[in-house]
Coordinates of C-alpha atoms in Angstrom, one line a residue:
M1 CA -8.6 145.9 82.6
S2 CA -10.1 142.9 81.8
H3 CA -13.2 141.8 84.1
L4 CA -10.7 138.7 84.7
L5 CA -8.1 140.8 86.5
K6 CA -10.6 143.4 88.6
G7 CA -12.1 140.1 89.5
L8 CA -8.7 137.8 90.7
E9 CA -7.2 141.6 92.0
F10 CA -4.3 141.5 89.8
D11 CA -2.2 144.3 88.0
P12 CA -3.0 144.3 83.4
F13 CA 0.1 143.4 82.1
R14 CA 3.0 146.4 81.3
E15 CA 5.6 145.4 79.3
R16 CA 9.2 145.9 81.5
P17 CA 12.3 148.2 80.3
P18 CA 14.1 147.4 78.3
W19 CA 12.1 144.1 77.1
F20 CA 10.0 146.4 74.7
G21 CA 8.2 143.8 71.8
P22 CA 7.5 140.5 71.2
D23 CA 10.8 139.9 70.4
L24 CA 12.6 141.2 72.8
Q25 CA 9.7 139.8 75.7
T26 CA 10.0 136.5 73.8
L27 CA 14.0 135.9 74.0
R28 CA 14.1 137.3 77.5
N29 CA 15.1 134.7 79.1
T30 CA 17.1 134.1 76.7
L31 CA 19.3 137.1 76.8
R32 CA 19.3 137.2 80.3
A33 CA 19.5 133.9 82.0
R34 CA 20.1 133.3 85.1
H35 CA 23.1 131.1 86.0
H36 CA 21.4 128.7 88.1
R37 CA 23.5 126.2 90.1
P38 CA 23.3 122.2 89.5
D39 CA 19.2 120.8 90.1
W40 CA 19.9 119.0 92.2
G41 CA 17.1 119.1 94.1
L42 CA 14.7 116.2 95.2
T43 CA 13.2 114.2 91.5
H44 CA 10.5 111.5 90.8
R45 CA 10.2 109.0 88.3
F46 CA 7.4 108.2 87.0
T47 CA 7.4 104.9 85.2
L48 CA 5.6 104.4 82.1
P49 CA 3.2 100.9 80.2
D50 CA 6.3 100.4 78.1
G51 CA 8.9 99.7 80.8
D52 CA 10.1 103.7 79.5
Q53 CA 10.7 106.6 82.1
L54 CA 10.2 109.8 82.4
L55 CA 12.2 112.2 85.2
A56 CA 10.3 115.0 87.0
R57 CA 12.2 118.2 89.8
W58 CA 10.3 119.0 93.1
D59 CA 9.9 122.0 94.3
S60 CA 8.9 122.0 98.4
P61 CA 6.8 125.0 99.3
Q62 CA 7.9 126.6 103.3
G63 CA 5.1 124.2 105.1
A64 CA 2.8 122.3 104.2
A65 CA 1.8 122.3 100.7
R66 CA -1.4 123.7 99.5
G67 CA -1.9 121.5 96.4
L68 CA 0.5 120.1 93.6
V69 CA 1.3 121.8 90.2
V70 CA 2.4 119.9 87.7
V71 CA 4.2 121.9 85.3
V72 CA 4.4 120.6 81.2
H73 CA 7.4 122.6 79.6
G74 CA 7.1 123.5 75.7
L75 CA 9.0 122.5 72.0
G76 CA 12.6 122.2 73.1
G77 CA 12.5 122.4 76.3
G78 CA 12.5 121.2 79.5
S79 CA 11.7 121.0 82.9
D80 CA 15.8 122.4 84.1
D81 CA 15.4 126.0 81.5
E82 CA 15.1 129.4 83.7
G83 CA 11.0 129.6 83.3
Q84 CA 11.1 125.9 84.3
R85 CA 12.6 127.7 87.2
R86 CA 10.9 130.4 88.0
L87 CA 7.6 129.4 87.5
G88 CA 8.3 127.0 90.2
R89 CA 8.8 129.2 92.5
S90 CA 6.2 131.2 91.7
L91 CA 4.1 129.1 92.8
C92 CA 6.2 127.2 96.0
A93 CA 5.9 130.7 97.2
A94 CA 1.7 130.3 96.7
G95 CA 1.9 127.5 99.0
F96 CA 2.1 124.2 95.9
A97 CA 4.2 122.4 96.1
V98 CA 5.6 121.2 92.2
L99 CA 7.0 118.8 89.8
R100 CA 8.9 120.2 86.6
L101 CA 8.1 117.4 83.7
N102 CA 10.0 115.7 81.3
L103 CA 8.3 114.3 78.2
R104 CA 9.8 111.9 76.5
G105 CA 13.1 112.5 75.5
A106 CA 13.4 116.0 76.8
G107 CA 15.9 117.6 78.8
P108 CA 17.7 115.8 81.9
G109 CA 15.3 112.6 81.5
R110 CA 16.6 111.7 77.7
P111 CA 17.9 109.2 79.3
L112 CA 15.5 107.5 80.4
A113 CA 12.9 106.7 77.0
K114 CA 13.1 106.5 73.3
G115 CA 11.5 108.0 71.3
T116 CA 10.5 111.6 71.8
Y117 CA 7.5 113.6 72.8
A118 CA 3.7 114.8 70.7
A119 CA 1.7 117.3 70.9
N120 CA -0.9 114.5 71.9
C121 CA 0.8 112.0 74.3
N122 CA -1.2 110.8 76.3
R123 CA 0.0 107.4 76.3
D124 CA 2.4 108.9 78.5
L125 CA 1.3 112.1 80.0
L126 CA -2.4 110.6 81.4
P127 CA -0.8 107.6 83.4
V128 CA 1.5 110.6 85.1
L129 CA -1.1 112.0 85.9
V130 CA -3.2 109.4 87.6
E131 CA -0.1 108.5 89.4
C132 CA 0.2 113.0 90.1
R133 CA -3.0 112.2 91.8
R134 CA -1.8 109.4 94.1
L135 CA 0.9 112.2 94.9
A136 CA -1.0 114.8 96.4
T137 CA -2.9 111.8 98.2
D138 CA 0.7 111.2 100.3
L139 CA 1.3 115.2 100.4
A140 CA -2.0 115.8 102.1
P141 CA -1.3 115.0 106.5
S142 CA -5.3 114.1 106.5
G143 CA -4.4 111.9 104.5
E144 CA -7.3 113.3 102.4
A145 CA -6.0 114.3 98.4
L146 CA -4.7 117.6 98.1
P147 CA -6.2 119.7 94.8
L148 CA -3.8 118.9 91.5
G149 CA -3.0 121.6 88.8
A150 CA -1.0 122.2 86.0
V151 CA 0.3 124.3 83.5
G152 CA 1.6 124.4 80.4
L153 CA 3.6 126.8 78.5
S154 CA 3.0 126.8 75.1
L155 CA 3.5 123.8 73.4
G156 CA 3.3 122.0 77.2
G157 CA -0.2 123.7 77.3
T158 CA -1.4 121.8 74.1
V159 CA -0.7 118.5 75.7
L160 CA -2.5 119.1 78.6
L161 CA -5.7 120.3 76.0
N162 CA -5.5 117.5 74.4
A163 CA -5.2 115.1 77.5
L164 CA -8.0 116.5 78.8
L165 CA -10.0 116.3 76.0
G166 CA -9.5 113.1 75.6
H167 CA -9.5 111.3 78.4
G168 CA -13.2 112.4 79.2
Q169 CA -15.2 112.4 82.8
S170 CA -13.3 110.4 85.8
E171 CA -13.8 110.4 89.2
P172 CA -11.8 112.3 90.8
P173 CA -10.8 114.2 87.4
L174 CA -7.6 114.4 85.8
L175 CA -7.4 117.8 87.1
D176 CA -9.2 120.5 89.4
A177 CA -7.8 122.9 87.1
V178 CA -4.8 123.9 84.7
V179 CA -3.2 127.2 83.1
C180 CA -2.5 127.3 79.3
I181 CA 0.2 130.1 78.5
S182 CA 1.5 130.9 75.3
S183 CA -0.3 127.6 74.2
P184 CA -1.0 127.1 70.3
L185 CA -4.5 125.3 70.0
D186 CA -4.9 124.8 66.0
L187 CA -1.5 123.1 65.4
Q188 CA -1.2 124.0 61.0
S189 CA -1.2 128.7 61.8
C190 CA 1.0 127.8 64.4
A191 CA 3.2 125.8 61.9
A192 CA 2.8 128.9 59.4
C193 CA 3.0 131.5 61.0
I194 CA 6.7 129.9 62.9
E195 CA 7.4 129.6 58.7
R196 CA 7.6 133.4 57.9
P197 CA 11.2 134.8 57.4
R198 CA 10.8 137.7 60.6
N199 CA 11.1 134.1 61.9
R200 CA 14.0 132.2 60.7
V201 CA 16.3 132.7 63.5
Y202 CA 13.4 131.5 66.0
Q203 CA 13.0 128.2 63.6
A204 CA 16.3 127.3 63.5
W205 CA 16.9 127.6 66.7
L206 CA 14.2 125.6 67.9
V207 CA 14.7 122.6 65.2
R208 CA 18.3 122.4 65.9
R209 CA 17.4 122.1 69.7
L210 CA 15.1 119.1 68.1
I211 CA 17.5 117.3 66.7
Q212 CA 19.9 117.2 69.1
Q213 CA 17.3 115.8 71.2
T214 CA 16.2 113.3 69.2
L215 CA 19.8 112.4 68.5
A216 CA 20.5 111.7 71.8
D217 CA 18.2 108.7 72.4
P218 CA 19.6 106.1 75.0
Q219 CA 18.5 103.9 71.5
G220 CA 19.8 104.9 68.7
L221 CA 17.6 105.7 66.3
P222 CA 17.7 103.8 62.7
E223 CA 19.2 104.3 59.8
Q224 CA 16.4 106.1 58.4
E225 CA 15.9 108.2 61.5
Q226 CA 19.7 108.7 61.2
Q227 CA 20.3 110.1 57.7
G228 CA 17.3 112.2 57.2
L229 CA 18.7 114.0 60.4
R230 CA 22.0 114.9 59.3
G231 CA 24.0 116.7 56.9
L232 CA 21.9 119.2 54.1
S233 CA 18.8 116.8 54.4
R234 CA 18.7 117.9 57.8
P235 CA 14.5 119.6 58.5
R236 CA 15.2 123.1 58.3
T237 CA 11.4 123.7 59.5
I238 CA 9.6 122.5 62.4
R239 CA 6.7 121.0 59.5
A240 CA 9.4 118.8 58.3
F241 CA 10.9 117.7 61.4
D242 CA 7.2 116.4 62.5
A243 CA 7.0 115.0 59.4
L244 CA 10.2 113.5 59.5
I245 CA 10.2 112.3 62.9
T246 CA 7.1 112.9 65.4
A247 CA 3.7 112.3 63.0
P248 CA 5.2 108.9 62.4
R249 CA 6.4 107.9 65.5
W250 CA 3.1 108.4 67.0
D251 CA 1.5 106.8 64.2
F252 CA -0.2 109.8 62.1
P253 CA -0.1 108.7 58.0
S254 CA 1.0 112.7 57.6
V255 CA 2.0 115.5 59.1
L256 CA -1.0 116.7 58.5
A257 CA -3.4 114.4 59.6
Y258 CA -1.1 115.0 63.0
Y259 CA -1.6 118.9 62.8
Q260 CA -5.3 118.7 62.3
A261 CA -6.2 115.2 64.8
C262 CA -3.7 116.7 67.9
S263 CA -4.8 120.5 67.0
P264 CA -8.1 121.3 70.6
L265 CA -9.6 124.2 68.8
P266 CA -12.5 122.7 67.4
R267 CA -13.0 120.2 69.9
L268 CA -12.8 123.3 72.2
R269 CA -15.6 125.1 70.0
Q270 CA -17.9 122.6 69.7
G271 CA -19.3 123.5 72.4
L272 CA -19.4 120.8 73.7
V273 CA -17.2 120.6 76.3
G274 CA -18.4 122.0 79.3
P275 CA -17.6 121.4 83.7
A276 CA -18.6 117.8 82.9
V277 CA -15.2 117.0 80.8
L278 CA -12.9 120.0 81.2
P279 CA -11.8 121.3 85.2
R280 CA -11.2 125.2 85.2
L281 CA -8.8 126.3 82.7
L282 CA -7.1 129.4 82.2
L283 CA -5.5 130.4 78.6
V284 CA -3.9 133.3 78.7
Q285 CA -1.9 134.5 75.4
A286 CA -0.7 137.6 73.3
R287 CA -1.9 139.9 70.9
D288 CA 1.7 140.1 69.3
D289 CA 2.6 136.9 69.9
P290 CA 5.7 135.6 67.2
W291 CA 5.1 132.5 67.3
V292 CA 1.5 131.3 67.9
P293 CA -1.5 133.6 66.2
V294 CA -3.4 134.7 68.7
E295 CA -6.9 134.3 65.7
P296 CA -7.5 130.8 67.6
L297 CA -8.4 132.2 71.3
L298 CA -9.7 134.9 69.5
S299 CA -12.3 133.4 68.6
I300 CA -12.7 131.5 71.8
S301 CA -13.3 134.4 73.9
E302 CA -16.0 135.5 70.7
E303 CA -17.4 131.8 71.3
I304 CA -18.2 133.0 74.9
R305 CA -19.0 135.9 75.0
V306 CA -22.3 134.3 72.5
Q307 CA -22.9 131.3 74.6
R308 CA -22.8 133.9 77.5
E309 CA -25.6 136.1 76.2
H310 CA -28.4 133.3 75.0
G311 CA -27.2 132.3 78.7
S312 CA -25.5 130.2 78.7
R313 CA -24.4 129.0 82.5
E314 CA -21.3 126.4 81.6
V315 CA -18.7 126.9 83.4
W316 CA -16.6 128.5 79.8
P317 CA -11.9 128.2 80.0
D318 CA -11.5 131.9 81.9
V319 CA -9.4 133.6 78.5
L320 CA -7.1 136.8 78.9
I321 CA -4.9 137.9 75.6
T322 CA -3.0 141.1 76.3
D323 CA -1.6 143.2 74.2
R324 CA 2.4 142.8 74.7
G325 CA 3.9 140.2 76.0
G326 CA 5.3 138.1 73.3
H327 CA 5.8 134.1 73.1
N328 CA 6.2 133.1 77.0
G329 CA 7.3 136.2 78.0
F330 CA 5.3 138.7 80.0
H331 CA 8.2 140.5 82.0
A332 CA 6.7 143.4 82.8
P333 CA 8.0 146.0 86.0
G334 CA 8.0 144.0 90.1
D335 CA 9.1 140.7 88.5
S336 CA 11.7 139.4 90.7
P337 CA 13.6 136.1 89.9
D338 CA 10.8 134.0 91.6
G339 CA 8.9 135.1 89.1
C340 CA 7.4 137.3 85.7
W341 CA 3.7 139.0 85.3
S342 CA 2.5 135.1 84.1
D343 CA 3.6 133.2 86.2
R344 CA 2.3 134.7 89.4
L345 CA -0.6 135.1 87.2
A346 CA -1.2 131.4 87.4
A347 CA 0.0 131.2 91.0
H348 CA -2.6 133.6 91.7
W349 CA -5.2 132.1 89.6
L350 CA -4.4 128.7 91.2
H351 CA -4.5 129.8 94.6
R352 CA -7.7 131.5 93.8
V353 CA -9.6 128.2 91.6
L354 CA -7.7 126.1 94.0
V355 CA -6.8 127.3 97.6
Q356 CA -9.0 129.6 98.6
P357 CA -12.6 127.4 98.3
A358 CA -12.0 124.9 100.8
S359 CA -10.1 127.8 103.0
P360 CA -12.6 128.3 105.9

């Protein structure tokens, strides 16, 4: 068992039958998705500087909230996906109020905003997180702000890391604690990984969802994009989609420039980001993740080890690398409809970091 899990008094990950291996772990939510009732709960609309809006779903705990947690979905996802709703229930069970956010062009928020999101969409996300800090104050019965955390699933974690690294110091901080699960740190190596022949079905599914989200733009698309997304010339890879849509929409001259600028790994490895820039941070990934290479996170873990051997007292990220779990899978014995292993880990770690230090 890792030192981190020992300190948290949390069981290590074990695969849950019959979901053995990286692909079944990755696909479990799709193959055995619950038939949820429509998500008619409370919603919140964030108005952006350009006048568009992002939609978020509320999940409320029983009793007074001990903190507010923002959940950010991955590529092609949205607030109503199985994983988001299950994570929301797990966080609520730990006493947190939850906002499941839809990024620009995603999920049920698609009609409210033109365009699409990117791995670095700070001009959208930063105003949202500033307003979430105000919402955390409104939730507190005493008028003192509740702690504000976030969980990013897959690309959602990359989006959060880029916001933190691009925002710098502030008072109060942008976020008090962040969990990133199966999040790409190097977009170039991630694109190469998803292009492997073994992943062709995954990639086709992801690209199809991205094209559907893009074509559903309430303000329509320019003719060049319309033609590029339809027919035989439509993108067949994530890289081709990013070259046609994501990079130019977010003002990058090429897809390579987009991947280089929006990969958090170089800034995390510089050794220049410490407690003055980053909040408490937990990075979780499986070695057998079929979508996101684990090597970038291994390099972060090694950098932490070396710095600690040299006596560094910086508040480094907590890193947890499991042998199994697939991509954003982590389905283990003892799971319930209210949380898989990584959901419970995120809720437990956030409670330990955000709530327990303030407890009498």
